[in-house]
PDB file of C-alpha atoms in Angstrom:
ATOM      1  CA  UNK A   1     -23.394   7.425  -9.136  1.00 29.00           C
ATOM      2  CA  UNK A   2     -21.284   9.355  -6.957  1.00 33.00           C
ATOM      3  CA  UNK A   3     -21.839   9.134  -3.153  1.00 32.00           C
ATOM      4  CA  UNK A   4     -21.652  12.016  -0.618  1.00 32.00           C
ATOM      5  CA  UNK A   5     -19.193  11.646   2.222  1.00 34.00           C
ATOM      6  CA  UNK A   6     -20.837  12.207   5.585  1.00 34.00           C
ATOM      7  CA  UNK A   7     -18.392  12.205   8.741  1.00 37.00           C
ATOM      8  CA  UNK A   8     -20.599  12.552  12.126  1.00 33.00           C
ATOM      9  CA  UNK A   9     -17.983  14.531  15.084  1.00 38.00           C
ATOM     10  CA  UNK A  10     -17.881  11.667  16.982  1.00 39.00           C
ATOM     11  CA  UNK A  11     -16.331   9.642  14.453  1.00 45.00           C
ATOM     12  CA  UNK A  12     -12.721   8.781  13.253  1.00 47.00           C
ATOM     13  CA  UNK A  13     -12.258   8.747   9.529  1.00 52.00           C
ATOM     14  CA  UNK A  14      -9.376   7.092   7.797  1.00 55.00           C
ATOM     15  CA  UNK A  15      -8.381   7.946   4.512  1.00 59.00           C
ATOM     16  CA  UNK A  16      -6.078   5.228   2.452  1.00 59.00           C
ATOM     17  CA  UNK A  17      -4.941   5.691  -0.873  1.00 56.00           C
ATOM     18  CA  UNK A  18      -3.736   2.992  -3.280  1.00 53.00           C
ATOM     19  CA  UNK A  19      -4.415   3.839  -6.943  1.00 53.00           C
ATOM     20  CA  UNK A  20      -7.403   5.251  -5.479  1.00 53.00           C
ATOM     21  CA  UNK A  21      -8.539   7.027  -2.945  1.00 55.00           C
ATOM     22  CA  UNK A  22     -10.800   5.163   0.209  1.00 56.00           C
ATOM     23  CA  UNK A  23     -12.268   6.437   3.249  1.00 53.00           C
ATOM     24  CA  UNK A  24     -13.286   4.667   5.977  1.00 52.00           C
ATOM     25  CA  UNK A  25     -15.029   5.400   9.260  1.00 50.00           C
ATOM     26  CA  UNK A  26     -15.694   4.298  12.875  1.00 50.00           C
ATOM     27  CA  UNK A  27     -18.167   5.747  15.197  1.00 50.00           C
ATOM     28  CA  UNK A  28     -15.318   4.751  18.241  1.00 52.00           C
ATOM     29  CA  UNK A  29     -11.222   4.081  18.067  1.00 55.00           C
ATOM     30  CA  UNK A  30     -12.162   0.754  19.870  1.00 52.00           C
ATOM     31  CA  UNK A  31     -14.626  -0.502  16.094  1.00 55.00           C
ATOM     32  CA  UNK A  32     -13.881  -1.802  13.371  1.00 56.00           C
ATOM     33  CA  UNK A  33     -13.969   0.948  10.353  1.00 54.00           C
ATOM     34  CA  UNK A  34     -16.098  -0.009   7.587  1.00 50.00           C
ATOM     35  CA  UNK A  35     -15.757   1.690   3.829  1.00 51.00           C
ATOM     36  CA  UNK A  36     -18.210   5.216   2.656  1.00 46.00           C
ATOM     37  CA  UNK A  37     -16.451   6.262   0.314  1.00 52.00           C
ATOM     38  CA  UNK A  38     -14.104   5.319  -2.925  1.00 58.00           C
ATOM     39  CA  UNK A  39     -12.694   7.738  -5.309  1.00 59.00           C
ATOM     40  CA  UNK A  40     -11.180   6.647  -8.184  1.00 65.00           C
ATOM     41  CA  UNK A  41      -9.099   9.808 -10.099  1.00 73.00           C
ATOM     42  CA  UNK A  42      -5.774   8.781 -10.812  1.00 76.00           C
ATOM     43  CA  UNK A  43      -4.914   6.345 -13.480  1.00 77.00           C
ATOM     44  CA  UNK A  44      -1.295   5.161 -11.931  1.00 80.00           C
ATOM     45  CA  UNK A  45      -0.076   4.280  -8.553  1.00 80.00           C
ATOM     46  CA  UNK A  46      -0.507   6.678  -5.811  1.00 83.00           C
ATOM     47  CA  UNK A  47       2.700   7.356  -3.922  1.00 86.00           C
ATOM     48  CA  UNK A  48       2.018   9.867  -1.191  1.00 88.00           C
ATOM     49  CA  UNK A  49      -1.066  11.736   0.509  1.00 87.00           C
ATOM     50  CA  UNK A  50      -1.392  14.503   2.615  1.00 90.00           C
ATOM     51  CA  UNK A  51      -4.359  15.448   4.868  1.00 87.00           C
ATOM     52  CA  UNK A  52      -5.144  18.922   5.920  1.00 89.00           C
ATOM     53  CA  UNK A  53      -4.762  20.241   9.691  1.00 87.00           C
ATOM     54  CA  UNK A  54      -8.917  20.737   9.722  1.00 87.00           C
ATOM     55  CA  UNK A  55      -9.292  17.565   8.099  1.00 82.00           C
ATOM     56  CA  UNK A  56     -10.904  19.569   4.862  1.00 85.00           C
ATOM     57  CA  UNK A  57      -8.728  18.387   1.946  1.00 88.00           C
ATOM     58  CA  UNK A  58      -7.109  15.618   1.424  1.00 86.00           C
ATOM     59  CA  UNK A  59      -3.976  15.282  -1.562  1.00 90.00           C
ATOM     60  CA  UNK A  60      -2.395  12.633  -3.596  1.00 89.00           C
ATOM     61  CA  UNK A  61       0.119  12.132  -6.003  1.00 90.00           C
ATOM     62  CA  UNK A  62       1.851   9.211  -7.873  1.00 87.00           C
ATOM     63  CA  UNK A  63       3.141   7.598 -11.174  1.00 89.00           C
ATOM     64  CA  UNK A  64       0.214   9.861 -13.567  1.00 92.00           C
ATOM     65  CA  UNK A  65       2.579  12.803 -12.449  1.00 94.00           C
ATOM     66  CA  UNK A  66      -0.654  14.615 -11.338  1.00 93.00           C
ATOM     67  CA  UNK A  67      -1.410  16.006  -7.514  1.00 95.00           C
ATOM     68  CA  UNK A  68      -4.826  16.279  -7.220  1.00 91.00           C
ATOM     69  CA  UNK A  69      -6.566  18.018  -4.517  1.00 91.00           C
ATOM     70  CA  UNK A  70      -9.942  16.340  -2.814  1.00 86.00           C
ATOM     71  CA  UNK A  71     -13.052  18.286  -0.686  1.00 82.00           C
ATOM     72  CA  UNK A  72     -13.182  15.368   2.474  1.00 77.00           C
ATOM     73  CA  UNK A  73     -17.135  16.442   2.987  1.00 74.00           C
ATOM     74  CA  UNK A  74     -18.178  15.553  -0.680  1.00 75.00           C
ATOM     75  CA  UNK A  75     -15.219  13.629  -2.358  1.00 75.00           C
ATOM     76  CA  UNK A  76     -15.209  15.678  -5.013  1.00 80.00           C
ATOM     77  CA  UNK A  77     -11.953  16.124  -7.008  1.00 85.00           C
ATOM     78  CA  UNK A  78     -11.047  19.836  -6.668  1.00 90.00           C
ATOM     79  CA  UNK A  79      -7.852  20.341  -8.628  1.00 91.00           C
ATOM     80  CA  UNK A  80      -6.050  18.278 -10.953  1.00 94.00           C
ATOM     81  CA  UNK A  81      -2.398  19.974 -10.673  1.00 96.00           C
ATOM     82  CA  UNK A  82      -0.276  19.162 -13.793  1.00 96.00           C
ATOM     83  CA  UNK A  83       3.070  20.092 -14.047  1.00 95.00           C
ATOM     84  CA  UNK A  84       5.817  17.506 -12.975  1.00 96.00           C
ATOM     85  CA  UNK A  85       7.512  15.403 -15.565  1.00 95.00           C
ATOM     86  CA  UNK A  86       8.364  12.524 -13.176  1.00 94.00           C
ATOM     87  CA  UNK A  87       6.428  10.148 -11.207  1.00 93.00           C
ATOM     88  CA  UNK A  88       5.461  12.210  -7.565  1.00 94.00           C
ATOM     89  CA  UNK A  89       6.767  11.017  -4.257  1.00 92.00           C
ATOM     90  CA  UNK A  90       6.586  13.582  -1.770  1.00 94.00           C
ATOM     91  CA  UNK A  91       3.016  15.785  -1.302  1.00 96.00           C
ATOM     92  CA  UNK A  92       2.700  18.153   1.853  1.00 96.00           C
ATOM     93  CA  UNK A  93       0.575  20.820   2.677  1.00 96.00           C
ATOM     94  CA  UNK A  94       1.228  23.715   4.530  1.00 96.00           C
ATOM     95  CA  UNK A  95       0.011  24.072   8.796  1.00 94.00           C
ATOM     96  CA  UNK A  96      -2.404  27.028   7.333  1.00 94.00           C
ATOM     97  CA  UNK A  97      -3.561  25.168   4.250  1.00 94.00           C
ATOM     98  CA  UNK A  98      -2.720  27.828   1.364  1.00 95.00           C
ATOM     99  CA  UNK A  99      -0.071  25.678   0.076  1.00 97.00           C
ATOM    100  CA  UNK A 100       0.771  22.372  -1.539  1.00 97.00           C
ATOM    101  CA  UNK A 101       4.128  20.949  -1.924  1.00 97.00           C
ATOM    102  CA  UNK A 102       4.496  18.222  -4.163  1.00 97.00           C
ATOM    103  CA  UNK A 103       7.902  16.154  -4.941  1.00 94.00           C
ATOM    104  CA  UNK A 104       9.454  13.946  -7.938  1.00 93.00           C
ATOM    105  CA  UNK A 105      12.108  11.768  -8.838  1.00 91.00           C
ATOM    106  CA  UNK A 106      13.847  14.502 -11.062  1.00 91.00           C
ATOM    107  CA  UNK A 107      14.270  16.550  -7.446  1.00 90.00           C
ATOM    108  CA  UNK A 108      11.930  19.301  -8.216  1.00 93.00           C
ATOM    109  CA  UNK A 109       9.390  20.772  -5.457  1.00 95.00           C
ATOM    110  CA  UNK A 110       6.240  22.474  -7.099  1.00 97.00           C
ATOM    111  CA  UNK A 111       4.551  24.525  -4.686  1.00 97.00           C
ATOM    112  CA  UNK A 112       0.694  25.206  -5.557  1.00 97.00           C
ATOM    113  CA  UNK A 113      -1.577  27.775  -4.567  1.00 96.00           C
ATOM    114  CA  UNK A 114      -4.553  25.406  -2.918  1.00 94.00           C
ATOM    115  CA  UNK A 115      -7.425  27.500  -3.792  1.00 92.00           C
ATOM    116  CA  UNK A 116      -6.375  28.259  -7.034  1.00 94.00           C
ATOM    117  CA  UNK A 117      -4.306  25.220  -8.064  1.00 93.00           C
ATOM    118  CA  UNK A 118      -1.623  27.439  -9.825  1.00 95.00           C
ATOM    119  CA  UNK A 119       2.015  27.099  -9.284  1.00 96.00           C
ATOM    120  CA  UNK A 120       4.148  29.887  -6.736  1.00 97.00           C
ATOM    121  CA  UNK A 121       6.990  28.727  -6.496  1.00 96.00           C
ATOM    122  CA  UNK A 122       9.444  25.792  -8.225  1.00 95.00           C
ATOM    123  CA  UNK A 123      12.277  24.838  -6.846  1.00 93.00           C
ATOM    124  CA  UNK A 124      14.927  22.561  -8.341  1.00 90.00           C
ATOM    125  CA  UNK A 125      18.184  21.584  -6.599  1.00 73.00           C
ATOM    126  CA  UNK A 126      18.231  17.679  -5.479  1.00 68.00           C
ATOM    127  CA  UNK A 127      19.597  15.802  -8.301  1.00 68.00           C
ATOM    128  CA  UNK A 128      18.029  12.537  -6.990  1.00 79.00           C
ATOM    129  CA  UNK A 129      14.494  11.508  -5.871  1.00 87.00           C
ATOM    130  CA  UNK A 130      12.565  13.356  -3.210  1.00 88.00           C
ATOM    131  CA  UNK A 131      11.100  11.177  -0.847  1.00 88.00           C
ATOM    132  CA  UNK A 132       9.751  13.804   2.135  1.00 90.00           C
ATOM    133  CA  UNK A 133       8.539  17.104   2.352  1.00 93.00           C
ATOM    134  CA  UNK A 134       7.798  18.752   5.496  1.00 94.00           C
ATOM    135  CA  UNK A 135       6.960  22.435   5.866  1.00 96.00           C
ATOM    136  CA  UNK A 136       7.687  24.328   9.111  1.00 95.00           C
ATOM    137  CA  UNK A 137       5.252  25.632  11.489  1.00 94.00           C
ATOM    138  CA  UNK A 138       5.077  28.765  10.152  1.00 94.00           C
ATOM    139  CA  UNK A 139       4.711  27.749   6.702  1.00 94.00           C
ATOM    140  CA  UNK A 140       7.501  30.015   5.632  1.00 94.00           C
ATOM    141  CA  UNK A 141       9.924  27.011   4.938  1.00 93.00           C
ATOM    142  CA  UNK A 142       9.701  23.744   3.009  1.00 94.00           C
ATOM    143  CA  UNK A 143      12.651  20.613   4.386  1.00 91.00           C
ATOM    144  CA  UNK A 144      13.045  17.951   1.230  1.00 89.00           C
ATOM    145  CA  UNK A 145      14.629  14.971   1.697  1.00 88.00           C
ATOM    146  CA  UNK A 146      15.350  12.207  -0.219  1.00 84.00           C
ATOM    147  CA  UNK A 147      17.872   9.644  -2.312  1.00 82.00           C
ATOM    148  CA  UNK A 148      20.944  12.330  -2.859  1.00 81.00           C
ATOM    149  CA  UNK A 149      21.312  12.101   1.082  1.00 81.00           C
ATOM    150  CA  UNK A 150      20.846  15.674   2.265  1.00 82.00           C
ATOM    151  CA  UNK A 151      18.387  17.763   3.466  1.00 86.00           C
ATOM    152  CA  UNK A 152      17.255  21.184   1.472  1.00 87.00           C
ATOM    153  CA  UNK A 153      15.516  23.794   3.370  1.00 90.00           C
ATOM    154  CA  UNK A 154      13.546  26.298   1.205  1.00 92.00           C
ATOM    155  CA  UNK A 155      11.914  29.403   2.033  1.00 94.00           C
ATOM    156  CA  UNK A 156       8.749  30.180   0.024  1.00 92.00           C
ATOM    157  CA  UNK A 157       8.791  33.877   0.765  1.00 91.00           C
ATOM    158  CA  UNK A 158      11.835  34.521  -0.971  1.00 91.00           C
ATOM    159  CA  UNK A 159      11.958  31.684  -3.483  1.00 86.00           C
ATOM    160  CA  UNK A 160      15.965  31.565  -3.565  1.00 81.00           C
ATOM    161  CA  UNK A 161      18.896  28.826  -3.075  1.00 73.00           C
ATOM    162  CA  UNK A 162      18.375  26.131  -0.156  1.00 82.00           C
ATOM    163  CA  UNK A 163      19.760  26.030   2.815  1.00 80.00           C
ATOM    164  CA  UNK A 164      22.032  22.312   2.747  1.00 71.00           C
ATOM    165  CA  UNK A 165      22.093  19.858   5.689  1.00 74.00           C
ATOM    166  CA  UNK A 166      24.557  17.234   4.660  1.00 77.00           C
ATOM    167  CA  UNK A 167      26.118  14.438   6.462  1.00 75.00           C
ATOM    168  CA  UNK A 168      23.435  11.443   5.892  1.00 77.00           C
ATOM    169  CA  UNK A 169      25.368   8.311   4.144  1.00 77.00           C
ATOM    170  CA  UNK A 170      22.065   6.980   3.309  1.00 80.00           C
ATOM    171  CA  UNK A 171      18.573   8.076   1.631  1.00 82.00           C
ATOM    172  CA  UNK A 172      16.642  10.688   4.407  1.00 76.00           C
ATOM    173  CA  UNK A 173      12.843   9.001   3.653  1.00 82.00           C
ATOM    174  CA  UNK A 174      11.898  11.231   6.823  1.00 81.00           C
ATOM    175  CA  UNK A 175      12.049  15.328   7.546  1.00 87.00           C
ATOM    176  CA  UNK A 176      10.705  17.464  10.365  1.00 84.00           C
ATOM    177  CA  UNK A 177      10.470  20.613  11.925  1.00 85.00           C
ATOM    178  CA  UNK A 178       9.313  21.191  15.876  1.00 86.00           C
ATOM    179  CA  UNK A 179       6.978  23.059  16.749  1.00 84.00           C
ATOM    180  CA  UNK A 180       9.222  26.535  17.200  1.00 80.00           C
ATOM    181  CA  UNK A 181      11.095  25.882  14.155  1.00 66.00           C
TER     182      UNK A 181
END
């Protein structure tokens, strides 16, 4: 039997994801959070998950190389987004929610459609594992980071070749953009 989700506004929820999906609330910061809700969905480990700004949908990804996309409110499994050939690192979603980026170990960025689950745009050009994706504030531009050491910064409108920030001697496991960029 599958249970409903209920979050009351003066609560804090906390999401955690480890092979499956649990969420937790607390009617105060200050309590302890006790478990509502467990979703089981994927069948490998879970990597990386991404929350929504309005705290609507939440997305993993991992080792099945699906992203799937969950409702918050009811737990229900909205998308199951196939498409990667590579166990997925790296999920983000965009500040107005329309988009999903999602990240493997072959270095190639899927970027889904949320309401529809379909790919827009692919991008391949990190040779290496992708361990960070971070889209700007305007959603017009996707950072990737990961083993090869640089930073790619893609913009979805256009679809065409990154712009490279190079220089790291190590793996970049974080990317960023402020608030005006």
């Amino acid at each position: 039997m599958r249970k409903r989700l209920t979050f009351l506004a003066a609560s804090l929820s906390i999401v955690t994801a480890i092979g499956f999906i649990s969420v937790y609330v607390s009617t105060t910061p200050a309590h302890s959070a006790h478990l509502i809700e467990r979703q089981v969905g994927h069948t490998q480990t879970i990597f990386a998950m991404a929350i929504s700004g309005d705290n609507k949908i939440a997305v993993t990804a991992g080792a099945d190389l699906t992203v799937r996309v969950w409702d918050v409110a009811t737990g229900r499994n909205l998308h199951t987004l196939t498409g990667h050939t590579k166990a997925i690192y790296a999920v983000a979603l965009s500040p107005d929610g329309k988009y999903i980026a999602s990240a493997d170990s072959a270095g190639v960025v899927l970027v889904w459609n949320t309401a529809s689950g379909r790919i827009y745009r692919r991008f391949v050009g990190q040779e290496h594992d992708i361990l960070q994706l971070a889209f700007s504030a305007d959603g017009q531009r996707l950072a990737t980071g990961g083993t090869s050491g640089r930073i790619n910064i893609w913009s979805l409108k256009s679809g065409t070749a990154p712009t490279l920030l190079e220089g790291h001697n190590d793996d970049v496991q974080a990317v960023a953009f402020s608030e005006d960029g």
